[in-house]
Amino acid sequence: MANRGDINFIMESVYGRSARSKHAQKQTRSLEPLDEKHEQHVKSYDVTKQPGHLLRKALQHHLAIFQKLSPEPSVTGPQFALLCALRDHGPCSLTEIGRVIVMDPATTRGIVERLRKRGFLSLSRDLADRRQAVVALEPAGARILRRMIPAAIEVSTATVQNLNVAEQVALRFLLEKMVSGNGAAETAVDDGT
């Protein structure tokens, strides 16, 4: 079995001395002692008070209400959003749908395929660019939306029922501000964070 010295020798031989030292730096960087200020932050950090955790918890609350009030429990929130995007934007490519509902291409394709099998939408080739797939809402999908939209309005109301009107407006404003404009949301998604 190789020991640490052997591994360092191999890394230096194959990648040069800088690769070994960069690897060693990465390993030891997390082990370096923190200064007093950072140590206090580490000790006082409460994940349950962080925006990401609270947003996840709020989303779980919203999704539970969606499932409870939906007249079509077999249609998920993301599937509903995709059907709404097609209703609002007309036939469009998978890329365009993903951009509208903020969904990665693989997930978008999976949802499209499941809804296509149920007859809610159709998938065809773009006449101008045969490489592009075009997705269109079918009459069965439009009927499902007509049934679901009144319930979706109830879901939105129930999600924020513990907030007064001013808080609801502030929440919507702040959420829109978080995800608009400077491209931070798109960058975070692209970076995998």
PDB file of C-alpha atoms in Angstrom, residues 26-186:
ATOM      1  CA  LYS A  26      -6.605  22.358  -0.655  1.00  0.00           C
ATOM      2  CA  GLN A  27      -6.416  19.596   1.950  1.00  0.00           C
ATOM      3  CA  THR A  28      -4.950  21.802   4.679  1.00  0.00           C
ATOM      4  CA  ARG A  29      -6.925  24.998   3.960  1.00  0.00           C
ATOM      5  CA  SER A  30     -10.013  23.649   5.698  1.00  0.00           C
ATOM      6  CA  LEU A  31      -7.931  22.520   8.689  1.00  0.00           C
ATOM      7  CA  GLU A  32      -6.388  25.930   9.407  1.00  0.00           C
ATOM      8  CA  PRO A  33      -7.571  27.483  12.689  1.00  0.00           C
ATOM      9  CA  LEU A  34     -10.174  30.217  12.376  1.00  0.00           C
ATOM     10  CA  ASP A  35      -9.672  33.650  13.842  1.00  0.00           C
ATOM     11  CA  GLU A  36     -11.861  34.653  16.781  1.00  0.00           C
ATOM     12  CA  LYS A  37     -14.435  36.529  14.666  1.00  0.00           C
ATOM     13  CA  HIS A  38     -14.955  33.580  12.331  1.00  0.00           C
ATOM     14  CA  GLU A  39     -15.038  31.141  15.242  1.00  0.00           C
ATOM     15  CA  GLN A  40     -17.921  33.146  16.774  1.00  0.00           C
ATOM     16  CA  HIS A  41     -19.812  32.980  13.468  1.00  0.00           C
ATOM     17  CA  VAL A  42     -19.303  29.222  13.304  1.00  0.00           C
ATOM     18  CA  LYS A  43     -20.567  28.737  16.858  1.00  0.00           C
ATOM     19  CA  SER A  44     -23.615  30.992  16.421  1.00  0.00           C
ATOM     20  CA  TYR A  45     -24.636  29.738  12.957  1.00  0.00           C
ATOM     21  CA  ASP A  46     -28.218  28.428  12.970  1.00  0.00           C
ATOM     22  CA  VAL A  47     -29.191  26.814   9.679  1.00  0.00           C
ATOM     23  CA  THR A  48     -32.901  27.132  10.533  1.00  0.00           C
ATOM     24  CA  LYS A  49     -32.592  30.954  10.411  1.00  0.00           C
ATOM     25  CA  GLN A  50     -30.896  31.083   6.991  1.00  0.00           C
ATOM     26  CA  PRO A  51     -32.776  32.345   3.894  1.00  0.00           C
ATOM     27  CA  GLY A  52     -32.200  29.137   1.924  1.00  0.00           C
ATOM     28  CA  HIS A  53     -33.611  26.967   4.695  1.00  0.00           C
ATOM     29  CA  LEU A  54     -36.615  29.246   5.200  1.00  0.00           C
ATOM     30  CA  LEU A  55     -37.301  29.363   1.453  1.00  0.00           C
ATOM     31  CA  ARG A  56     -37.156  25.541   1.296  1.00  0.00           C
ATOM     32  CA  LYS A  57     -39.531  25.300   4.249  1.00  0.00           C
ATOM     33  CA  ALA A  58     -41.928  27.820   2.670  1.00  0.00           C
ATOM     34  CA  LEU A  59     -41.810  25.888  -0.615  1.00  0.00           C
ATOM     35  CA  GLN A  60     -42.599  22.618   1.192  1.00  0.00           C
ATOM     36  CA  HIS A  61     -45.558  24.362   2.864  1.00  0.00           C
ATOM     37  CA  HIS A  62     -46.765  25.648  -0.518  1.00  0.00           C
ATOM     38  CA  LEU A  63     -46.373  22.249  -2.228  1.00  0.00           C
ATOM     39  CA  ALA A  64     -48.332  20.504   0.536  1.00  0.00           C
ATOM     40  CA  ILE A  65     -51.185  22.978   0.035  1.00  0.00           C
ATOM     41  CA  PHE A  66     -50.967  22.492  -3.755  1.00  0.00           C
ATOM     42  CA  GLN A  67     -51.308  18.719  -3.402  1.00  0.00           C
ATOM     43  CA  LYS A  68     -54.186  19.052  -0.941  1.00  0.00           C
ATOM     44  CA  LEU A  69     -56.252  21.538  -2.972  1.00  0.00           C
ATOM     45  CA  SER A  70     -55.467  20.398  -6.499  1.00  0.00           C
ATOM     46  CA  PRO A  71     -58.458  18.934  -8.364  1.00  0.00           C
ATOM     47  CA  GLU A  72     -55.944  16.915 -10.407  1.00  0.00           C
ATOM     48  CA  PRO A  73     -53.520  15.359  -7.872  1.00  0.00           C
ATOM     49  CA  SER A  74     -51.640  13.499 -10.605  1.00  0.00           C
ATOM     50  CA  VAL A  75     -50.405  16.837 -12.021  1.00  0.00           C
ATOM     51  CA  THR A  76     -47.438  18.147 -10.046  1.00  0.00           C
ATOM     52  CA  GLY A  77     -46.542  21.800  -9.464  1.00  0.00           C
ATOM     53  CA  PRO A  78     -43.768  21.787 -12.093  1.00  0.00           C
ATOM     54  CA  GLN A  79     -46.086  20.073 -14.604  1.00  0.00           C
ATOM     55  CA  PHE A  80     -48.754  22.707 -13.917  1.00  0.00           C
ATOM     56  CA  ALA A  81     -46.165  25.487 -14.409  1.00  0.00           C
ATOM     57  CA  LEU A  82     -45.117  23.968 -17.742  1.00  0.00           C
ATOM     58  CA  LEU A  83     -48.723  23.754 -18.955  1.00  0.00           C
ATOM     59  CA  CYS A  84     -49.276  27.386 -17.913  1.00  0.00           C
ATOM     60  CA  ALA A  85     -46.130  28.447 -19.805  1.00  0.00           C
ATOM     61  CA  LEU A  86     -47.449  26.802 -22.974  1.00  0.00           C
ATOM     62  CA  ARG A  87     -50.830  28.468 -22.525  1.00  0.00           C
ATOM     63  CA  ASP A  88     -49.183  31.876 -22.024  1.00  0.00           C
ATOM     64  CA  HIS A  89     -46.434  31.641 -24.682  1.00  0.00           C
ATOM     65  CA  GLY A  90     -47.906  29.276 -27.252  1.00  0.00           C
ATOM     66  CA  PRO A  91     -45.883  26.503 -28.899  1.00  0.00           C
ATOM     67  CA  CYS A  92     -42.201  26.852 -28.048  1.00  0.00           C
ATOM     68  CA  SER A  93     -38.937  24.955 -27.746  1.00  0.00           C
ATOM     69  CA  LEU A  94     -37.848  22.993 -24.695  1.00  0.00           C
ATOM     70  CA  THR A  95     -35.175  25.634 -24.083  1.00  0.00           C
ATOM     71  CA  GLU A  96     -37.726  28.454 -24.096  1.00  0.00           C
ATOM     72  CA  ILE A  97     -40.027  26.561 -21.712  1.00  0.00           C
ATOM     73  CA  GLY A  98     -37.118  25.863 -19.349  1.00  0.00           C
ATOM     74  CA  ARG A  99     -36.179  29.538 -19.375  1.00  0.00           C
ATOM     75  CA  VAL A 100     -39.762  30.633 -18.608  1.00  0.00           C
ATOM     76  CA  ILE A 101     -40.310  28.214 -15.716  1.00  0.00           C
ATOM     77  CA  VAL A 102     -36.649  28.211 -14.574  1.00  0.00           C
ATOM     78  CA  MET A 103     -35.984  24.529 -15.060  1.00  0.00           C
ATOM     79  CA  ASP A 104     -32.944  22.648 -16.319  1.00  0.00           C
ATOM     80  CA  PRO A 105     -33.200  20.951 -19.750  1.00  0.00           C
ATOM     81  CA  ALA A 106     -33.189  17.353 -18.455  1.00  0.00           C
ATOM     82  CA  THR A 107     -36.038  18.014 -16.013  1.00  0.00           C
ATOM     83  CA  THR A 108     -37.987  19.951 -18.638  1.00  0.00           C
ATOM     84  CA  ARG A 109     -37.639  17.092 -21.127  1.00  0.00           C
ATOM     85  CA  GLY A 110     -38.806  14.551 -18.520  1.00  0.00           C
ATOM     86  CA  ILE A 111     -41.886  16.581 -17.634  1.00  0.00           C
ATOM     87  CA  VAL A 112     -42.709  17.160 -21.300  1.00  0.00           C
ATOM     88  CA  GLU A 113     -42.454  13.440 -21.997  1.00  0.00           C
ATOM     89  CA  ARG A 114     -44.761  12.519 -19.098  1.00  0.00           C
ATOM     90  CA  LEU A 115     -47.356  15.127 -20.121  1.00  0.00           C
ATOM     91  CA  ARG A 116     -47.106  14.057 -23.781  1.00  0.00           C
ATOM     92  CA  LYS A 117     -47.866  10.444 -22.833  1.00  0.00           C
ATOM     93  CA  ARG A 118     -51.022  11.675 -21.068  1.00  0.00           C
ATOM     94  CA  GLY A 119     -52.120  13.632 -24.145  1.00  0.00           C
ATOM     95  CA  PHE A 120     -51.769  17.068 -22.495  1.00  0.00           C
ATOM     96  CA  LEU A 121     -49.243  18.351 -25.012  1.00  0.00           C
ATOM     97  CA  SER A 122     -47.624  17.442 -28.303  1.00  0.00           C
ATOM     98  CA  LEU A 123     -44.011  17.360 -29.375  1.00  0.00           C
ATOM     99  CA  SER A 124     -42.928  18.012 -32.961  1.00  0.00           C
ATOM    100  CA  ARG A 125     -39.919  19.215 -34.944  1.00  0.00           C
ATOM    101  CA  ASP A 126     -39.476  22.906 -35.687  1.00  0.00           C
ATOM    102  CA  LEU A 127     -39.987  23.446 -39.427  1.00  0.00           C
ATOM    103  CA  ALA A 128     -37.294  26.154 -39.533  1.00  0.00           C
ATOM    104  CA  ASP A 129     -34.729  24.206 -37.466  1.00  0.00           C
ATOM    105  CA  ARG A 130     -35.204  20.439 -37.548  1.00  0.00           C
ATOM    106  CA  ARG A 131     -32.869  20.054 -34.549  1.00  0.00           C
ATOM    107  CA  GLN A 132     -35.335  21.897 -32.310  1.00  0.00           C
ATOM    108  CA  ALA A 133     -38.332  20.212 -30.703  1.00  0.00           C
ATOM    109  CA  VAL A 134     -41.481  22.318 -30.390  1.00  0.00           C
ATOM    110  CA  VAL A 135     -43.938  21.685 -27.583  1.00  0.00           C
ATOM    111  CA  ALA A 136     -47.597  22.696 -27.905  1.00  0.00           C
ATOM    112  CA  LEU A 137     -50.560  22.534 -25.539  1.00  0.00           C
ATOM    113  CA  GLU A 138     -53.244  20.052 -26.591  1.00  0.00           C
ATOM    114  CA  PRO A 139     -56.991  20.444 -25.838  1.00  0.00           C
ATOM    115  CA  ALA A 140     -56.738  17.912 -22.969  1.00  0.00           C
ATOM    116  CA  GLY A 141     -53.985  20.042 -21.395  1.00  0.00           C
ATOM    117  CA  ALA A 142     -56.062  23.195 -21.794  1.00  0.00           C
ATOM    118  CA  ARG A 143     -59.013  21.446 -20.092  1.00  0.00           C
ATOM    119  CA  ILE A 144     -56.815  20.416 -17.148  1.00  0.00           C
ATOM    120  CA  LEU A 145     -55.617  24.020 -16.792  1.00  0.00           C
ATOM    121  CA  ARG A 146     -59.190  25.332 -16.757  1.00  0.00           C
ATOM    122  CA  ARG A 147     -59.923  22.933 -13.878  1.00  0.00           C
ATOM    123  CA  MET A 148     -56.701  23.641 -12.007  1.00  0.00           C
ATOM    124  CA  ILE A 149     -56.316  27.426 -12.233  1.00  0.00           C
ATOM    125  CA  PRO A 150     -59.122  28.272  -9.753  1.00  0.00           C
ATOM    126  CA  ALA A 151     -57.519  25.847  -7.291  1.00  0.00           C
ATOM    127  CA  ALA A 152     -54.075  27.368  -7.975  1.00  0.00           C
ATOM    128  CA  ILE A 153     -55.465  30.758  -6.966  1.00  0.00           C
ATOM    129  CA  GLU A 154     -56.739  29.173  -3.720  1.00  0.00           C
ATOM    130  CA  VAL A 155     -53.298  27.600  -3.195  1.00  0.00           C
ATOM    131  CA  SER A 156     -51.591  30.981  -3.542  1.00  0.00           C
ATOM    132  CA  THR A 157     -54.057  32.527  -1.095  1.00  0.00           C
ATOM    133  CA  ALA A 158     -53.647  29.691   1.415  1.00  0.00           C
ATOM    134  CA  THR A 159     -49.852  29.805   1.152  1.00  0.00           C
ATOM    135  CA  VAL A 160     -49.752  33.384   2.456  1.00  0.00           C
ATOM    136  CA  GLN A 161     -52.903  33.340   4.629  1.00  0.00           C
ATOM    137  CA  ASN A 162     -50.904  34.069   7.810  1.00  0.00           C
ATOM    138  CA  LEU A 163     -49.656  37.352   6.306  1.00  0.00           C
ATOM    139  CA  ASN A 164     -51.606  40.594   6.177  1.00  0.00           C
ATOM    140  CA  VAL A 165     -52.051  42.326   2.803  1.00  0.00           C
ATOM    141  CA  ALA A 166     -49.013  44.582   3.272  1.00  0.00           C
ATOM    142  CA  GLU A 167     -46.831  41.577   4.185  1.00  0.00           C
ATOM    143  CA  GLN A 168     -48.095  39.676   1.140  1.00  0.00           C
ATOM    144  CA  VAL A 169     -47.174  42.601  -1.128  1.00  0.00           C
ATOM    145  CA  ALA A 170     -43.779  42.916   0.565  1.00  0.00           C
ATOM    146  CA  LEU A 171     -43.108  39.188   0.251  1.00  0.00           C
ATOM    147  CA  ARG A 172     -43.937  39.180  -3.464  1.00  0.00           C
ATOM    148  CA  PHE A 173     -41.798  42.303  -3.996  1.00  0.00           C
ATOM    149  CA  LEU A 174     -38.816  40.836  -2.148  1.00  0.00           C
ATOM    150  CA  LEU A 175     -39.030  37.447  -3.890  1.00  0.00           C
ATOM    151  CA  GLU A 176     -39.234  39.145  -7.293  1.00  0.00           C
ATOM    152  CA  LYS A 177     -36.285  41.357  -6.389  1.00  0.00           C
ATOM    153  CA  MET A 178     -34.228  38.314  -5.342  1.00  0.00           C
ATOM    154  CA  VAL A 179     -34.697  36.543  -8.673  1.00  0.00           C
ATOM    155  CA  SER A 180     -34.717  39.430 -11.150  1.00  0.00           C
ATOM    156  CA  GLY A 181     -32.301  41.716 -12.827  1.00  0.00           C
ATOM    157  CA  ASN A 182     -28.654  41.118 -12.204  1.00  0.00           C
ATOM    158  CA  GLY A 183     -28.542  37.496 -13.377  1.00  0.00           C
ATOM    159  CA  ALA A 184     -27.498  36.190  -9.950  1.00  0.00           C
ATOM    160  CA  ALA A 185     -30.144  33.463 -10.013  1.00  0.00           C
ATOM    161  CA  GLU A 186     -29.059  32.260 -13.456  1.00  0.00           C
TER     162      GLU A 186
END
